[in-house]
Tab-separated table of C-alpha atoms in Angstrom:
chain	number	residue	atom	x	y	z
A	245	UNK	CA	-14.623	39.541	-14.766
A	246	UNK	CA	-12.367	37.842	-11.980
A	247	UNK	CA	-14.422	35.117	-11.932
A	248	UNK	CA	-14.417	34.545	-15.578
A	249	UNK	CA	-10.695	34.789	-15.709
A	250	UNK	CA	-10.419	31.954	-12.576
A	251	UNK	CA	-12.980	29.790	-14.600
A	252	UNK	CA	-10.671	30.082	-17.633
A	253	UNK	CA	-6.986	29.987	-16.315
A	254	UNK	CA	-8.750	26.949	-14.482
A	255	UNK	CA	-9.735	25.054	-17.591
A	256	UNK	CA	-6.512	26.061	-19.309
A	257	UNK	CA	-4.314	24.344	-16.409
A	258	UNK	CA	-6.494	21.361	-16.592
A	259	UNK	CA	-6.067	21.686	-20.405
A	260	UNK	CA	-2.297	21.377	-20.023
A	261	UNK	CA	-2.474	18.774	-17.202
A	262	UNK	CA	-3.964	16.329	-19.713
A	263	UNK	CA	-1.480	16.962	-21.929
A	264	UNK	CA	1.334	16.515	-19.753
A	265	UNK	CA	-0.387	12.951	-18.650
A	266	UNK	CA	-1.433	12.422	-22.546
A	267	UNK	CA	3.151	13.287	-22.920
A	268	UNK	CA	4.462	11.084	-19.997
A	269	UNK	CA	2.127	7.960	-21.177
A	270	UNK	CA	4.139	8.516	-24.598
A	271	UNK	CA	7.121	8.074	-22.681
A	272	UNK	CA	6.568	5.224	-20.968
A	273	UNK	CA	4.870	3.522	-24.125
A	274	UNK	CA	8.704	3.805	-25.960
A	275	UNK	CA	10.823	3.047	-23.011
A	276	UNK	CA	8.783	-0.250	-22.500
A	277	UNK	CA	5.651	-2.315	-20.727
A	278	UNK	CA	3.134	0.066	-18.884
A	279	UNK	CA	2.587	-0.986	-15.597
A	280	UNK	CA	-0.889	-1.447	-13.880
A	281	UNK	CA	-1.551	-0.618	-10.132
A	282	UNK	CA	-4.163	-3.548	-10.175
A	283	UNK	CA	-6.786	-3.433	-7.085
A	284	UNK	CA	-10.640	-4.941	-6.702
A	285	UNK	CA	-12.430	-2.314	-7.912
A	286	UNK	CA	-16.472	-2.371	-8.261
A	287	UNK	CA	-17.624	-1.414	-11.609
A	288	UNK	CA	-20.501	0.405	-10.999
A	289	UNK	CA	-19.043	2.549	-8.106
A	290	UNK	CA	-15.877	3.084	-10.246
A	291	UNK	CA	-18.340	3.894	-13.131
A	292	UNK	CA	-20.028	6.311	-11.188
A	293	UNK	CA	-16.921	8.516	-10.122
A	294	UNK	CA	-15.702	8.683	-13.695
A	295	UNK	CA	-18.415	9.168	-15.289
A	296	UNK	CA	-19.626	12.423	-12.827
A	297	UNK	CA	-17.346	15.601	-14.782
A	298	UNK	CA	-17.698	14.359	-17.678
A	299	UNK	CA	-21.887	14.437	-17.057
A	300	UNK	CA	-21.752	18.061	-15.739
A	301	UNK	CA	-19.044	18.987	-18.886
A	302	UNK	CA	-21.877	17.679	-21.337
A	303	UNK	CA	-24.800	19.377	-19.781
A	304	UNK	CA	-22.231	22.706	-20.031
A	305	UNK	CA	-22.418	22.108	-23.832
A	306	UNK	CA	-26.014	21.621	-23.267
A	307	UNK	CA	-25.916	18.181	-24.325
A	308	UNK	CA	-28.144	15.127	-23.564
A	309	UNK	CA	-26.665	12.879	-21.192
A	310	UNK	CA	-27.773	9.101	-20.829
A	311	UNK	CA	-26.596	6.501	-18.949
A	312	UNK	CA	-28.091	2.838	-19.289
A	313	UNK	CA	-25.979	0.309	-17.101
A	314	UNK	CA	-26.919	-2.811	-15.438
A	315	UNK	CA	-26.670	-2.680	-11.516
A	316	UNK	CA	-24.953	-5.928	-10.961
A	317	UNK	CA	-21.746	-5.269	-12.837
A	318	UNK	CA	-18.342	-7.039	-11.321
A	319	UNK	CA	-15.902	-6.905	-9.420
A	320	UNK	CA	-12.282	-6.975	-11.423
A	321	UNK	CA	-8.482	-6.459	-10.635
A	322	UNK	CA	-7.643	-3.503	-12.486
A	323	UNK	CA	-6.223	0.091	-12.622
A	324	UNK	CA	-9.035	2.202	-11.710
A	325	UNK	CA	-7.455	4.969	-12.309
A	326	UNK	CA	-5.720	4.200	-15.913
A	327	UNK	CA	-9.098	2.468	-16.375
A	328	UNK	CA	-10.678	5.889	-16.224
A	329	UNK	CA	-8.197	7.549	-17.808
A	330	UNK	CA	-9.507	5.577	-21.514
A	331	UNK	CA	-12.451	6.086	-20.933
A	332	UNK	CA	-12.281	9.788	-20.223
A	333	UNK	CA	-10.383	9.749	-23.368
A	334	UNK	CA	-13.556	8.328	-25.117
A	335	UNK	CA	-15.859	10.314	-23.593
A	336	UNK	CA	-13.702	13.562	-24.397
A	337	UNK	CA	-13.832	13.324	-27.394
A	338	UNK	CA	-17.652	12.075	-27.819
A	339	UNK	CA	-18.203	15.727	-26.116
A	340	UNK	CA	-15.700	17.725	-28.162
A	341	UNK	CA	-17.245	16.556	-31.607
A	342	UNK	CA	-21.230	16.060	-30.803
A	343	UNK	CA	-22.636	19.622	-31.292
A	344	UNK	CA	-25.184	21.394	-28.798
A	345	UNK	CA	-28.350	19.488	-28.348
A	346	UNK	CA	-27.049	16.945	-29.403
A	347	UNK	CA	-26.613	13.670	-27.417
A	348	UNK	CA	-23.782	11.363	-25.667
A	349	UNK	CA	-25.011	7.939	-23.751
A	350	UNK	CA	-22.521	5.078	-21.819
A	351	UNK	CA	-24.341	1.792	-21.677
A	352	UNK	CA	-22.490	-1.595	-20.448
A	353	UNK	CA	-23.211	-5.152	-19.437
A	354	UNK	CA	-21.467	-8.394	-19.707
A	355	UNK	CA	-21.430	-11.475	-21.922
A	356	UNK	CA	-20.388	-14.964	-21.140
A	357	UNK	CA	-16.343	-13.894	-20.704
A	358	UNK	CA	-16.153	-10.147	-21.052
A	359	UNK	CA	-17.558	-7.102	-19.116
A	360	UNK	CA	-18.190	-3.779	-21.693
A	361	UNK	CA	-18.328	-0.038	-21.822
A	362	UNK	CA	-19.588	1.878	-24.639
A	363	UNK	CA	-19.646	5.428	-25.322
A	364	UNK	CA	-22.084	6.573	-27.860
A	365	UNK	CA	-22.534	10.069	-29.830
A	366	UNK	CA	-24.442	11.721	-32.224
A	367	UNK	CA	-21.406	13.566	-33.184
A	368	UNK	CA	-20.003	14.160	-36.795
A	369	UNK	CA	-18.943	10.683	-37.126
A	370	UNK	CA	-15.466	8.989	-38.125
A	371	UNK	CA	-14.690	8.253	-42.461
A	372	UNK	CA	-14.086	4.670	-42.676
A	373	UNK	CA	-10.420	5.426	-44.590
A	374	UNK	CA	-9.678	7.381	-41.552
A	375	UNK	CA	-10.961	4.227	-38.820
A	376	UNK	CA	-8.091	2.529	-39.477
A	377	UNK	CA	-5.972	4.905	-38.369
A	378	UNK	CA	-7.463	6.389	-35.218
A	379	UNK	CA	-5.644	4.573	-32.601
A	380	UNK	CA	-2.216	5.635	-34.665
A	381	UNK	CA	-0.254	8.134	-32.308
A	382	UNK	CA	-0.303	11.945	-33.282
A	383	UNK	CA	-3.200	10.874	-36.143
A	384	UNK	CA	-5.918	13.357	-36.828
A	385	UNK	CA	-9.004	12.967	-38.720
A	386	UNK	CA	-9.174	16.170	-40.899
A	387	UNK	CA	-11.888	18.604	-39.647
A	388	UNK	CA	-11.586	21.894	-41.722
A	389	UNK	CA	-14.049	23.248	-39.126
A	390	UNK	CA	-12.439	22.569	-36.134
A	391	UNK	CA	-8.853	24.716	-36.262
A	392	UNK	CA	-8.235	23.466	-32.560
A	393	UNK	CA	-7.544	19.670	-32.638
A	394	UNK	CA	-5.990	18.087	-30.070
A	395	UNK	CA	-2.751	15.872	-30.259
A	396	UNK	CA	-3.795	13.220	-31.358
A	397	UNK	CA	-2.869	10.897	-28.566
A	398	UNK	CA	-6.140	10.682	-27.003
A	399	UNK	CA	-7.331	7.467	-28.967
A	400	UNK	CA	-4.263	6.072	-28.884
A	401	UNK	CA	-3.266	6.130	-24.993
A	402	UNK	CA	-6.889	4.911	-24.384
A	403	UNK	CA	-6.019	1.405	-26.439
A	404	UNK	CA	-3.293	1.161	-25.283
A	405	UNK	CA	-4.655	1.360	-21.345
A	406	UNK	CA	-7.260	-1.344	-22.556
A	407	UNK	CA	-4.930	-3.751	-24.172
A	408	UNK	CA	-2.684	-3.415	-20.823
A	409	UNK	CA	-5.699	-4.916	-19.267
A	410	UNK	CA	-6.085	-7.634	-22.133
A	411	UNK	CA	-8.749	-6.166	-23.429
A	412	UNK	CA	-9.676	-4.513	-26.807
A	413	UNK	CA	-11.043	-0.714	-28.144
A	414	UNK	CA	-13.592	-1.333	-30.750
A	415	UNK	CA	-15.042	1.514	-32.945
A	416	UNK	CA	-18.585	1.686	-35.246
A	417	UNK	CA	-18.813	4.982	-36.886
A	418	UNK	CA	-19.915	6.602	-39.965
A	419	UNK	CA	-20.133	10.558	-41.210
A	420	UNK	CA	-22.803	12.087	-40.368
A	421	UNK	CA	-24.072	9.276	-37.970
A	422	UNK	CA	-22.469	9.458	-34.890
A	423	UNK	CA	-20.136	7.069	-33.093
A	424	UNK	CA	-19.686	4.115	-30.946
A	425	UNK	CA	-16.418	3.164	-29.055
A	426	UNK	CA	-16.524	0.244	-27.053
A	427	UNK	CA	-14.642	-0.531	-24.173
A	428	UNK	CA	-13.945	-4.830	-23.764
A	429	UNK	CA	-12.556	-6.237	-20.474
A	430	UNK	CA	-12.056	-10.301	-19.992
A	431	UNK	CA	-13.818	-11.431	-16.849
A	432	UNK	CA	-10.702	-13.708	-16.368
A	433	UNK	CA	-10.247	-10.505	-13.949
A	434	UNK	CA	-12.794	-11.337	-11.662
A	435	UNK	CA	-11.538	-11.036	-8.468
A	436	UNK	CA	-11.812	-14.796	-7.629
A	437	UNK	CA	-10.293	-15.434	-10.889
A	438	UNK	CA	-7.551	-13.378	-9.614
A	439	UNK	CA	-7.227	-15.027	-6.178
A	440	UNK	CA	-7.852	-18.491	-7.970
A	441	UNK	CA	-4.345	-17.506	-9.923
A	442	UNK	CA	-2.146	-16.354	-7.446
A	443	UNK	CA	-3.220	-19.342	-5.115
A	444	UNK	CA	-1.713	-21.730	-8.161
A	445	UNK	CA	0.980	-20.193	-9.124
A	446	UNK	CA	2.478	-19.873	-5.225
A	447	UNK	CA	4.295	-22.951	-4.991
A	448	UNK	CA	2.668	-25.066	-1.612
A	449	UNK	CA	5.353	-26.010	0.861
A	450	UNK	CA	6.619	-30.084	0.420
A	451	UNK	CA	4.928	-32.283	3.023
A	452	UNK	CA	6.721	-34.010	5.837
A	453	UNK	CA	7.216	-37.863	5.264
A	454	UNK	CA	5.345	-39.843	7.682
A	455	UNK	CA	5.306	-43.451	7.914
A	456	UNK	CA	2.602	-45.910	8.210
A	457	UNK	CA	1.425	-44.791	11.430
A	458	UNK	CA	0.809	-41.292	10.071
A	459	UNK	CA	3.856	-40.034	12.306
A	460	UNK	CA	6.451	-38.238	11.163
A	461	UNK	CA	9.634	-40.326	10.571
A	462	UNK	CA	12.913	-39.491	12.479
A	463	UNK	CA	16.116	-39.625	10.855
A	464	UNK	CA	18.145	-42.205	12.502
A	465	UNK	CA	20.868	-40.745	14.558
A	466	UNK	CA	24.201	-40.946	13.684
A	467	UNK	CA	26.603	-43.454	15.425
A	468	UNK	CA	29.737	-42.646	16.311
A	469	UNK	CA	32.694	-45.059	14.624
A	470	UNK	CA	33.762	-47.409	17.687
A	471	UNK	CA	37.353	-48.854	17.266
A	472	UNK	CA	37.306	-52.657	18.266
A	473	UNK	CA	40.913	-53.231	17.305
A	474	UNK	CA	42.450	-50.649	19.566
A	475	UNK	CA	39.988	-51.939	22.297
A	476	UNK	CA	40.724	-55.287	22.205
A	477	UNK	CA	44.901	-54.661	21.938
A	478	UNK	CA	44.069	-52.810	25.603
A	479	UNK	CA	42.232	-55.156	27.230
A	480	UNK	CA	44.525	-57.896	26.083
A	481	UNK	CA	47.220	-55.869	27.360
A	482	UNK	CA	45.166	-55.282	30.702
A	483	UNK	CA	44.917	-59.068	31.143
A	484	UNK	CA	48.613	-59.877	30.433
A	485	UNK	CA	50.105	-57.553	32.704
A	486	UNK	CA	47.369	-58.970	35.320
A	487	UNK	CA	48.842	-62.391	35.021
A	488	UNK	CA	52.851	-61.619	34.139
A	489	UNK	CA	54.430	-63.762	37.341
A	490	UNK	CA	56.104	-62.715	40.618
């Protein structure tokens, strides 16, 4: 019994940690830009940390987990962690709403300019009236057989992390059928794209004039002002004294 009370005040506190998180990004989304903690981060490592609960919190619900991702994924400046954090989101909800033995699967690759994540269910599937409006803060599609909904933020907060990263949330869904939410990040974040654009946009110090002999040129020094008219009055006046007679 004590261990099933630990297990459950344990899932309730991590329950109400999300929704503190889920509450502060609301925050920060009305008081202005969200800022990103960019830093190289590998895809597949990063892939394989976030991915990891969320594989053991499917096989709890006695779910079929599958994973089909190419090996060779980038490198890109981002946020791992608010990276994770929308795709947690995703893969939340693929779990809450796909019943037992039934099945949730993350695939990914790249195309010529973007990198992509999709998670994949064979859930209860999204109305296409109600598509639309997923991504709307504190919007909930109407399950009459689910009385414990969450807040409705989930969706939301996770396009909002991608579009931080100029990227894009894309959903394919229909009742009955399961759903697909995909995940688009522009390789312009490679990390040598990266490098490549703070290089150029660091201004490069102005190079030293040299003349034709490649040396650098000297400014001339300056002269000091020499008064002829008060030195010729005194030696005049040397002279004449010099020769004033006896």
């Amino acid at each position: 019994l004590r261990e099933e009370l630990l297990a459950g005040m344990a899932a309730e506190v991590g329950r109400l940690q999300r929704l503190l998180e889920d509450m502060a990004h609301l925050h920060q989304r009305v008081v202005g830009k969200l800022d990103l903690d960019r830093q190289p981060t590998l895809l597949n490592e990063w892939l394989s940390q976030v991915l990891s609960p969320w594989r053991e919190a499917a096989k709890a619900k006695r779910l079929q987990w599958e994973v089909a991702v190419p090996a060779d994924l980038p490198t890109l400046e981002v946020d791992p962690d608010r990276l994770g954090q929308a795709l947690g989101n995703l893969l939340s909800n693929a779990i809450k709403y796909t019943p037992a033995g039934g099945t949730v699967s993350v695939s990914g690759g790249t195309t010529e300019d973007m990198v992509w994540v999709r998670v994949s269910d064979t859930g209860q599937g999204i109305p296409l009236e109600d598509q639309e409006r997923i991504f709307t803060p504190f919007y909930r599609v109407h399950r009459p057989d689910d009385p414990n909904q969450g807040t409705g933020l989930g969706l939301s907060i996770a396009r909002d992390l991608v579009v931080a990263h100029d990227g894009r949330l894309e959903v394919e869904s229909a009742p009955g059928q399961g759903s697909h939410f995909t995940l688009w990040i522009p390789l312009a974040h490679t990390l040598a794209n990266y490098r490549d654009k703070q290089q150029r946009s660091t201004p490069s110090p102005a190079p030293a004039e040299v003349n034709l002999r490649g040396r650098r040129k000297r400014r001339p020094r300056a002269v000091p002002e020499v008064n002829s008219t008060s030195e010729s009055s005194s030696s005049s006046a040397a002279c004449s004294s010099t020769l004033a007679p006896l």
